[in-house]
Short mmCIF file of C-alpha atoms in Angstrom, two decimals:
data_model
loop_
_atom_site.label_atom_id
_atom_site.label_comp_id
_atom_site.label_asym_id
_atom_site.label_seq_id
_atom_site.Cartn_x
_atom_site.Cartn_y
_atom_site.Cartn_z
CA MET G 15 10.85 14.07 2.92
CA LEU G 16 9.67 10.64 2.78
CA LYS G 17 7.40 9.67 -0.55
CA ILE G 18 5.04 7.43 0.24
CA ASN G 19 2.84 5.47 -3.26
CA ILE G 20 0.23 3.48 -3.00
CA ILE G 21 -0.48 2.16 -6.40
CA THR G 22 -3.75 0.37 -6.65
CA VAL G 23 -6.36 -1.15 -8.99
CA GLY G 24 -9.67 -0.25 -9.28
CA LYS G 25 -11.61 3.20 -7.59
CA VAL G 26 -12.79 3.27 -4.00
CA LYS G 27 -16.91 3.66 -4.29
CA GLU G 28 -18.09 3.68 -0.88
CA GLN G 29 -18.12 7.08 0.78
CA TYR G 30 -17.50 6.03 4.21
CA ILE G 31 -14.42 4.35 2.84
CA ASN G 32 -13.42 7.48 1.00
CA ASP G 33 -13.44 9.84 4.15
CA GLY G 34 -11.72 7.19 6.04
CA ILE G 35 -8.70 7.26 3.13
CA LYS G 36 -9.47 11.36 3.11
CA GLU G 37 -8.35 11.77 6.98
CA PHE G 38 -5.42 9.52 6.84
CA SER G 39 -4.06 10.92 3.71
CA LYS G 40 -4.62 14.25 5.86
CA ARG G 41 -2.70 13.33 8.70
CA LEU G 42 0.10 11.43 6.90
CA SER G 43 0.34 14.71 5.03
CA LYS G 44 2.34 16.42 7.83
CA TYR G 45 5.09 13.77 7.85
CA VAL G 46 5.38 12.12 4.20
CA SER G 47 4.12 13.19 0.59
CA LEU G 48 1.38 10.74 0.18
CA LYS G 49 0.67 9.85 -3.72
CA ILE G 50 -2.44 7.64 -4.61
CA VAL G 51 -2.86 5.97 -8.03
CA GLU G 52 -5.55 3.69 -9.12
CA LEU G 53 -4.83 2.04 -11.99
CA ALA G 54 -8.09 0.95 -14.30
CA GLU G 55 -9.64 -2.34 -12.88
CA GLU G 56 -10.96 -4.34 -16.06
CA ALA G 57 -14.26 -6.60 -16.16
CA ASP G 58 -13.58 -9.98 -15.26
CA ASN G 59 -12.11 -12.66 -17.90
CA ALA G 60 -9.46 -14.97 -18.85
CA THR G 61 -7.17 -11.94 -20.01
CA SER G 62 -7.78 -9.07 -17.02
CA VAL G 63 -5.11 -10.53 -14.84
CA ASP G 64 -2.72 -10.03 -17.17
CA ILE G 65 -3.75 -6.75 -18.34
CA GLU G 66 -4.30 -5.15 -14.83
CA SER G 67 -0.45 -6.30 -14.31
CA ASN G 68 0.99 -4.61 -17.15
CA ARG G 69 -0.76 -1.61 -16.71
CA ILE G 70 1.07 -1.97 -12.95
CA LEU G 71 4.26 -2.85 -14.37
CA ALA G 72 4.30 0.45 -16.81
CA TYR G 73 3.37 2.46 -13.78
CA LEU G 74 6.44 0.52 -11.69
CA GLU G 75 8.24 2.14 -14.51
CA LYS G 76 7.86 5.38 -13.36
CA THR G 77 8.66 4.66 -9.47
CA LYS G 78 12.04 5.06 -8.11
CA GLY G 79 12.52 3.75 -4.20
CA TYR G 80 11.43 0.29 -2.79
CA THR G 81 8.33 -1.41 -3.46
CA ILE G 82 6.16 -3.47 -1.19
CA LEU G 83 3.79 -5.91 -2.34
CA LEU G 84 0.69 -6.43 -0.83
CA ASP G 85 0.10 -10.36 -1.40
CA LEU G 86 -1.33 -13.45 0.36
CA LYS G 87 2.42 -15.35 0.10
CA GLY G 88 3.88 -12.28 1.35
CA LYS G 89 5.67 -11.83 5.31
CA GLU G 90 3.55 -11.31 7.82
CA LEU G 91 4.74 -8.43 9.88
CA ASP G 92 2.93 -6.47 12.86
CA SER G 93 2.55 -3.00 13.23
CA VAL G 94 6.24 -2.32 15.49
CA GLU G 95 7.78 -4.37 12.94
CA LEU G 96 6.41 -2.65 9.93
CA SER G 97 7.47 0.66 11.58
CA ASN G 98 11.15 -0.98 11.83
CA LYS G 99 11.22 -1.55 8.06
CA ILE G 100 9.52 1.78 6.94
CA SER G 101 12.09 3.35 9.26
CA LYS G 102 15.27 1.10 8.09
CA LEU G 103 14.42 1.62 4.52
CA THR G 104 14.34 5.50 4.74
CA ILE G 105 18.18 5.42 5.25
CA ASN G 106 18.84 3.88 1.74
CA TYR G 107 15.37 5.15 0.24
CA SER G 108 13.44 8.52 -0.33
CA GLU G 109 10.46 6.88 -2.06
CA ILE G 110 8.21 3.39 -0.79
CA SER G 111 4.97 2.28 -3.43
CA PHE G 112 3.03 0.21 -1.82
CA LEU G 113 1.33 -1.98 -4.49
CA ILE G 114 -2.41 -3.54 -3.96
CA GLY G 115 -3.39 -5.87 -6.98
CA GLY G 116 -6.46 -5.86 -8.53
CA SER G 117 -9.69 -8.56 -7.03
CA LYS G 118 -8.37 -10.96 -9.61
CA GLY G 119 -4.87 -11.08 -8.30
CA ILE G 120 -1.33 -10.21 -10.48
CA ASN G 121 1.20 -12.63 -12.20
CA ASN G 122 4.00 -13.40 -11.43
CA MET G 123 6.09 -10.77 -13.30
CA VAL G 124 4.44 -8.15 -10.90
CA ARG G 125 5.90 -10.92 -8.02
CA GLU G 126 9.45 -10.83 -9.46
CA LYS G 127 9.49 -6.70 -9.91
CA CYS G 128 8.74 -5.92 -6.05
CA ASP G 129 11.59 -6.01 -3.44
CA TYR G 130 9.50 -7.24 -0.76
CA SER G 131 6.07 -8.81 -0.22
CA LEU G 132 4.13 -8.42 2.71
CA CYS G 133 0.95 -9.92 4.01
CA PHE G 134 -1.28 -8.05 6.92
CA SER G 135 -3.52 -11.57 7.16
CA LYS G 136 -4.92 -14.56 5.88
CA PHE G 137 -8.21 -13.03 6.28
CA THR G 138 -9.69 -11.71 2.31
CA PHE G 139 -10.74 -8.30 2.84
CA PRO G 140 -12.80 -5.97 0.11
CA HIS G 141 -10.03 -4.29 -1.95
CA GLN G 142 -11.80 -0.84 -1.12
CA LEU G 143 -11.72 -1.61 2.42
CA PHE G 144 -7.87 -2.38 2.53
CA ARG G 145 -6.59 0.71 0.97
CA LEU G 146 -8.11 2.59 4.05
CA ILE G 147 -6.42 -0.27 6.18
CA LEU G 148 -2.81 -0.37 4.83
CA LEU G 149 -3.13 3.72 5.20
CA GLU G 150 -3.79 3.52 9.04
CA GLN G 151 -0.73 1.00 9.46
CA ILE G 152 1.08 3.40 7.30
CA TYR G 153 0.06 6.27 9.59
CA ARG G 154 0.78 4.32 12.38
CA SER G 155 4.08 3.33 11.53
CA ILE G 156 4.83 6.96 11.21
CA CYS G 157 3.39 7.31 14.92
CA ILE G 158 5.59 4.75 16.08
CA ILE G 159 9.05 6.17 14.08
CA ASN G 160 7.82 9.46 15.58
CA ASN G 161 7.16 8.49 18.81
CA ILE G 162 3.35 10.11 18.39
CA LYS G 163 1.01 9.12 20.87
CA TYR G 164 -1.69 6.89 18.76
CA HIS G 165 0.25 3.25 19.05
CA LYS G 166 -0.96 1.45 22.10
#
């Protein structure tokens, strides 16, 4: 079974977002082993990006497989292209990690450590809400891969 990690900085505080995350986590549990890792968020100061980035790098050392960074500088894909990417990755990898940095960003060491950079949009999303959007798109990809009626 494919293992998917969502590595993110900060916690979700809004109940409606948590409810959505639980719903898509439940849906995904039939098809993948999902793990959501919340790393501590730093107070906004001159070193917060580097501290959070170091936490990310330390966690990435524990993972195997392929790492996809969610980044405004990444490549934009549509839902079908993302499902094709995930499908192709499962040929060589049993674990895929998606990384959402903190609201203040990440440093270049994290970018260099990741295998791929993906941009969902040039829009700015709240980090908590983006986690839900990512889970929905992963679920959509799994549905496309498995010919499940969800994606129109």
